[in-house]
């Protein structure tokens, strides 16, 4: 994939919307706009709050209306402003088809369009979307993605393999297709830590920090947004990973210290712009180097 030049442009974000809280589009839009990127936001579902807080009403945008909005965006007179698309939680398998159509249409106008796919499908406890939706994300969206940002459990499902080592994670990431893969909840090398593992054609990197127990929801959404923003700025992959990881770690730590049940983004914009947290960066053996041995 070509390097991402530092040019102005809008980002279309397509994910869930909560009325209270900072998950899905609420986290992504705040982060991207704080870092200077215009955002077009399209909700896939609307919820009063994250389901982890308890039962609530769920409104899924009807498929026909969703597809019509996708058509409008693809044909919008301002479509030339769009530099990137980011998709997260989807409310149905048909929504994956809509995202794929939008990315394809926008790339026909701008071959350098960046598409970041955050396959929000599950965690350590298993899938929390229907298997048809997870399959649509795997089969329709990942092949189009410039960047994918699964957690380790999502990657294991997508790749159909148990991932008990970082070498296994790297192999699975290489096999899925996107030229850039950022995997959260990687295997830490430091005691009491957690890591974000990044693989591209040039790098295999692990960014580690201290594990904070019981973090609020939305950290994966936030990391994807900040990492994409940093790449769009033209930072190197290593620097973008270091800064994005530091921002998210710092915000988690501050949120937990306040005793908040949602990420306190409105109080922590400085952590997005100029994070101060320490992150341990490690270079790992790239899978291509392993195969040459």
Short mmCIF file of C-alpha atoms in Angstrom, two decimals:
data_model
loop_
_atom_site.label_atom_id
_atom_site.label_comp_id
_atom_site.label_asym_id
_atom_site.label_seq_id
_atom_site.Cartn_x
_atom_site.Cartn_y
_atom_site.Cartn_z
CA UNK A 1 0.00 0.00 0.00
CA UNK A 2 1.38 3.48 -0.80
CA UNK A 3 2.55 5.69 2.05
CA UNK A 4 -0.14 7.98 3.43
CA UNK A 5 0.73 11.59 2.52
CA UNK A 6 -0.18 14.39 4.92
CA UNK A 7 -3.11 15.99 3.11
CA UNK A 8 -6.40 17.42 4.39
CA UNK A 9 -9.48 15.29 3.98
CA UNK A 10 -12.55 13.91 5.69
CA UNK A 11 -12.97 10.51 7.35
CA UNK A 12 -16.28 8.64 7.10
CA UNK A 13 -16.85 6.63 10.28
CA UNK A 14 -19.49 3.90 10.36
CA UNK A 15 -20.21 2.29 13.72
CA UNK A 16 -22.57 2.20 16.70
CA UNK A 17 -23.91 5.30 18.42
CA UNK A 18 -24.66 5.48 22.14
CA UNK A 19 -26.59 8.33 23.73
CA UNK A 20 -24.55 8.11 26.96
CA UNK A 21 -20.95 7.03 26.87
CA UNK A 22 -17.82 6.94 24.73
CA UNK A 23 -17.89 3.79 22.63
CA UNK A 24 -18.26 3.27 18.89
CA UNK A 25 -18.73 6.45 16.92
CA UNK A 26 -18.77 8.55 20.09
CA UNK A 27 -15.11 7.65 20.77
CA UNK A 28 -14.01 7.62 17.14
CA UNK A 29 -15.50 10.98 16.15
CA UNK A 30 -14.15 12.74 19.23
CA UNK A 31 -10.64 11.40 18.69
CA UNK A 32 -10.48 12.17 14.97
CA UNK A 33 -11.90 15.66 15.34
CA UNK A 34 -9.63 16.43 18.29
CA UNK A 35 -6.67 15.48 16.09
CA UNK A 36 -7.86 17.77 13.31
CA UNK A 37 -9.72 15.48 10.91
CA UNK A 38 -13.19 16.39 9.56
CA UNK A 39 -15.61 13.52 10.17
CA UNK A 40 -18.78 12.27 8.50
CA UNK A 41 -20.47 9.92 10.99
CA UNK A 42 -23.00 7.23 10.07
CA UNK A 43 -24.56 5.14 12.89
CA UNK A 44 -25.23 1.45 12.37
CA UNK A 45 -27.21 0.98 15.58
CA UNK A 46 -28.44 3.42 18.22
CA UNK A 47 -28.36 2.51 21.93
CA UNK A 48 -29.00 4.51 25.10
CA UNK A 49 -25.73 3.10 26.51
CA UNK A 50 -23.26 0.25 26.07
CA UNK A 51 -24.95 -3.17 26.57
CA UNK A 52 -22.42 -3.93 29.31
CA UNK A 53 -24.26 -1.45 31.53
CA UNK A 54 -27.50 -3.45 31.28
CA UNK A 55 -30.45 -4.06 29.02
CA UNK A 56 -31.66 -1.20 26.88
CA UNK A 57 -33.46 -0.41 23.66
CA UNK A 58 -31.53 -1.18 20.48
CA UNK A 59 -32.43 0.47 17.19
CA UNK A 60 -30.73 -1.05 14.17
CA UNK A 61 -30.78 1.23 11.13
CA UNK A 62 -33.03 -0.67 8.67
CA UNK A 63 -31.07 -2.26 5.83
CA UNK A 64 -32.95 -0.47 3.04
CA UNK A 65 -32.44 2.95 4.62
CA UNK A 66 -28.83 2.17 5.44
CA UNK A 67 -28.12 1.22 1.83
CA UNK A 68 -29.81 4.42 0.62
CA UNK A 69 -27.59 6.53 2.86
CA UNK A 70 -24.55 4.64 1.55
CA UNK A 71 -25.65 5.48 -2.01
CA UNK A 72 -26.04 9.14 -1.06
CA UNK A 73 -22.56 9.26 0.46
CA UNK A 74 -20.98 7.54 -2.55
CA UNK A 75 -22.58 10.07 -4.91
CA UNK A 76 -22.30 13.14 -2.68
CA UNK A 77 -20.97 16.30 -4.32
CA UNK A 78 -18.37 16.41 -1.52
CA UNK A 79 -17.23 12.78 -1.97
CA UNK A 80 -13.91 14.07 -3.27
CA UNK A 81 -13.18 15.40 0.24
CA UNK A 82 -13.09 11.89 1.69
CA UNK A 83 -9.62 10.54 2.38
CA UNK A 84 -10.47 7.57 4.59
CA UNK A 85 -13.30 5.31 5.74
CA UNK A 86 -13.37 3.62 9.15
CA UNK A 87 -15.93 0.94 9.99
CA UNK A 88 -16.55 -0.60 13.39
CA UNK A 89 -19.58 -2.31 14.93
CA UNK A 90 -22.16 -3.35 12.35
CA UNK A 91 -25.82 -4.08 13.04
CA UNK A 92 -26.31 -6.67 10.28
CA UNK A 93 -24.54 -8.62 7.57
CA UNK A 94 -26.15 -6.42 4.91
CA UNK A 95 -24.45 -3.39 6.41
CA UNK A 96 -21.10 -5.00 5.54
CA UNK A 97 -22.19 -5.07 1.89
CA UNK A 98 -23.06 -1.37 2.10
CA UNK A 99 -19.65 -0.49 3.56
CA UNK A 100 -17.97 -2.53 0.83
CA UNK A 101 -19.95 -0.70 -1.87
CA UNK A 102 -19.03 2.67 -0.39
CA UNK A 103 -15.31 1.88 -0.18
CA UNK A 104 -15.32 0.52 -3.72
CA UNK A 105 -17.14 3.57 -5.09
CA UNK A 106 -14.90 6.05 -3.30
CA UNK A 107 -11.76 4.21 -4.42
CA UNK A 108 -12.92 4.47 -8.01
CA UNK A 109 -12.60 8.26 -7.56
CA UNK A 110 -9.55 8.16 -5.29
CA UNK A 111 -7.35 5.04 -5.57
CA UNK A 112 -5.39 6.18 -2.49
CA UNK A 113 -8.47 6.05 -0.22
CA UNK A 114 -7.57 4.46 3.11
CA UNK A 115 -10.05 1.96 4.55
CA UNK A 116 -9.64 0.98 8.21
CA UNK A 117 -11.72 -2.04 9.23
CA UNK A 118 -12.20 -2.59 12.95
CA UNK A 119 -13.93 -6.01 12.96
CA UNK A 120 -15.94 -5.57 16.16
CA UNK A 121 -17.30 -9.09 16.54
CA UNK A 122 -16.30 -10.50 19.93
CA UNK A 123 -13.93 -10.94 22.84
CA UNK A 124 -12.56 -13.66 25.11
CA UNK A 125 -16.11 -14.86 25.82
CA UNK A 126 -16.90 -15.42 22.12
CA UNK A 127 -18.83 -13.70 19.35
CA UNK A 128 -21.31 -10.99 20.35
CA UNK A 129 -22.66 -10.49 16.84
CA UNK A 130 -24.49 -13.09 14.71
CA UNK A 131 -22.09 -15.38 12.87
CA UNK A 132 -23.53 -14.14 9.56
CA UNK A 133 -22.36 -10.61 10.41
CA UNK A 134 -18.90 -11.79 11.46
CA UNK A 135 -18.60 -13.84 8.27
CA UNK A 136 -19.64 -10.85 6.12
CA UNK A 137 -16.98 -8.69 7.77
CA UNK A 138 -14.36 -11.40 7.14
CA UNK A 139 -15.35 -12.11 3.54
CA UNK A 140 -16.50 -8.69 2.27
CA UNK A 141 -14.59 -6.08 4.26
CA UNK A 142 -11.19 -7.46 5.23
CA UNK A 143 -10.15 -8.00 1.59
CA UNK A 144 -10.76 -4.27 0.98
CA UNK A 145 -9.02 -3.02 4.11
CA UNK A 146 -5.83 -0.95 4.07
CA UNK A 147 -5.69 -1.46 7.84
CA UNK A 148 -7.48 -3.93 10.13
CA UNK A 149 -7.56 -3.63 13.93
CA UNK A 150 -8.97 -6.81 15.54
CA UNK A 151 -8.36 -7.84 19.10
CA UNK A 152 -6.59 -11.18 19.55
CA UNK A 153 -9.86 -13.06 20.06
CA UNK A 154 -11.42 -11.56 16.94
CA UNK A 155 -8.32 -12.40 14.92
CA UNK A 156 -8.45 -15.99 16.21
CA UNK A 157 -12.05 -16.33 14.99
CA UNK A 158 -11.35 -14.64 11.66
CA UNK A 159 -8.29 -16.80 11.03
CA UNK A 160 -9.79 -19.99 12.45
CA UNK A 161 -6.78 -20.64 14.67
CA UNK A 162 -5.87 -20.53 18.35
CA UNK A 163 -3.41 -17.69 18.95
CA UNK A 164 -1.36 -18.47 22.02
CA UNK A 165 1.86 -16.73 20.98
CA UNK A 166 2.83 -13.53 19.20
CA UNK A 167 4.41 -15.61 16.43
CA UNK A 168 1.02 -17.26 15.87
CA UNK A 169 -0.66 -13.83 15.89
CA UNK A 170 1.79 -12.56 13.26
CA UNK A 171 1.18 -15.60 11.05
CA UNK A 172 -2.59 -15.18 11.32
CA UNK A 173 -2.35 -11.46 10.57
CA UNK A 174 -0.20 -12.14 7.52
CA UNK A 175 -2.66 -14.70 6.22
CA UNK A 176 -5.78 -12.52 6.47
CA UNK A 177 -4.79 -10.08 3.77
CA UNK A 178 -4.81 -6.41 4.89
CA UNK A 179 -1.37 -4.90 4.35
CA UNK A 180 -1.44 -3.32 7.82
CA UNK A 181 -2.77 -5.18 10.87
CA UNK A 182 -2.93 -3.86 14.43
CA UNK A 183 -3.88 -6.54 16.97
CA UNK A 184 -4.88 -5.54 20.49
CA UNK A 185 -4.66 -7.82 23.55
CA UNK A 186 -1.46 -9.36 22.20
CA UNK A 187 0.76 -11.58 24.35
CA UNK A 188 2.81 -9.31 26.64
CA UNK A 189 6.55 -9.79 27.10
CA UNK A 190 6.67 -7.66 30.25
CA UNK A 191 5.21 -8.88 33.53
CA UNK A 192 1.86 -7.30 34.32
CA UNK A 193 1.58 -5.80 30.87
CA UNK A 194 -0.51 -5.90 27.74
CA UNK A 195 0.39 -5.11 24.19
CA UNK A 196 -0.63 -3.95 20.74
CA UNK A 197 1.00 -6.00 17.99
CA UNK A 198 1.46 -4.37 14.59
CA UNK A 199 2.37 -6.04 11.32
CA UNK A 200 2.97 -4.45 7.92
CA UNK A 201 5.20 -5.20 4.98
CA UNK A 202 7.98 -3.34 6.76
CA UNK A 203 7.52 -3.89 10.46
CA UNK A 204 6.56 -6.34 13.18
CA UNK A 205 6.23 -4.22 16.31
CA UNK A 206 4.94 -4.71 19.85
CA UNK A 207 3.88 -1.69 21.92
CA UNK A 208 3.47 -2.64 25.58
CA UNK A 209 2.24 -0.91 28.69
CA UNK A 210 1.08 -1.80 32.17
CA UNK A 211 -2.22 -3.70 32.25
CA UNK A 212 -5.04 -1.81 33.95
CA UNK A 213 -7.73 -4.09 35.32
CA UNK A 214 -11.38 -3.57 34.37
CA UNK A 215 -10.95 -0.74 31.85
CA UNK A 216 -14.05 0.96 30.47
CA UNK A 217 -15.45 -0.09 27.10
CA UNK A 218 -14.42 1.69 23.92
CA UNK A 219 -10.65 1.32 24.12
CA UNK A 220 -10.46 -0.61 20.83
CA UNK A 221 -12.58 2.00 19.04
CA UNK A 222 -10.35 4.74 20.42
CA UNK A 223 -7.08 3.02 19.46
CA UNK A 224 -8.24 2.46 15.88
CA UNK A 225 -9.22 6.11 15.52
CA UNK A 226 -6.02 7.53 17.00
CA UNK A 227 -3.76 5.16 15.06
CA UNK A 228 -5.54 5.99 11.81
CA UNK A 229 -5.29 9.71 12.57
CA UNK A 230 -1.57 9.44 13.19
CA UNK A 231 -0.99 7.53 9.95
CA UNK A 232 -3.03 10.11 8.05
CA UNK A 233 -0.79 12.80 9.51
CA UNK A 234 2.13 11.10 7.80
CA UNK A 235 3.87 9.75 10.91
CA UNK A 236 5.98 6.62 10.54
CA UNK A 237 4.23 3.38 11.47
CA UNK A 238 6.41 2.97 14.57
CA UNK A 239 5.79 6.50 15.81
CA UNK A 240 2.06 6.27 15.05
CA UNK A 241 1.83 3.03 17.06
CA UNK A 242 3.79 4.46 19.98
CA UNK A 243 1.69 7.64 20.16
CA UNK A 244 -1.66 5.89 19.73
CA UNK A 245 -0.83 3.30 22.37
CA UNK A 246 0.37 5.98 24.78
CA UNK A 247 -2.79 8.05 24.27
CA UNK A 248 -5.14 5.16 24.97
CA UNK A 249 -3.14 3.89 27.96
CA UNK A 250 -3.05 7.38 29.47
CA UNK A 251 -6.79 7.89 29.01
CA UNK A 252 -7.58 4.46 30.51
CA UNK A 253 -5.38 5.19 33.53
CA UNK A 254 -6.93 8.60 34.12
CA UNK A 255 -10.46 7.28 33.66
CA UNK A 256 -9.95 4.46 36.15
CA UNK A 257 -8.31 6.82 38.65
CA UNK A 258 -11.43 9.02 38.48
CA UNK A 259 -13.66 5.98 39.08
CA UNK A 260 -15.62 6.68 35.88
CA UNK A 261 -17.57 3.94 34.11
CA UNK A 262 -16.94 5.45 30.65
CA UNK A 263 -13.77 6.81 29.05
CA UNK A 264 -13.44 10.46 30.15
CA UNK A 265 -12.45 11.73 26.72
CA UNK A 266 -13.84 15.22 27.26
CA UNK A 267 -11.37 15.70 30.13
CA UNK A 268 -8.47 14.05 28.35
CA UNK A 269 -8.17 15.73 24.96
CA UNK A 270 -4.56 16.60 25.85
CA UNK A 271 -3.82 12.89 26.13
CA UNK A 272 -4.92 12.48 22.53
CA UNK A 273 -2.86 15.39 21.25
CA UNK A 274 0.30 15.08 23.37
CA UNK A 275 0.42 11.82 25.33
CA UNK A 276 3.08 11.59 28.03
CA UNK A 277 2.70 7.94 29.08
CA UNK A 278 5.66 5.61 28.64
CA UNK A 279 5.27 2.76 26.15
CA UNK A 280 7.77 -0.05 25.67
CA UNK A 281 8.41 -0.56 21.96
CA UNK A 282 9.85 -3.84 20.71
CA UNK A 283 10.80 -4.96 17.21
CA UNK A 284 9.83 -8.57 16.55
CA UNK A 285 11.02 -10.99 13.92
CA UNK A 286 8.93 -10.39 10.81
CA UNK A 287 7.17 -13.52 9.44
CA UNK A 288 8.97 -13.04 6.12
CA UNK A 289 12.30 -13.30 7.96
CA UNK A 290 11.15 -16.48 9.72
CA UNK A 291 10.38 -18.12 6.40
CA UNK A 292 13.88 -17.40 5.11
CA UNK A 293 15.52 -19.22 8.02
#
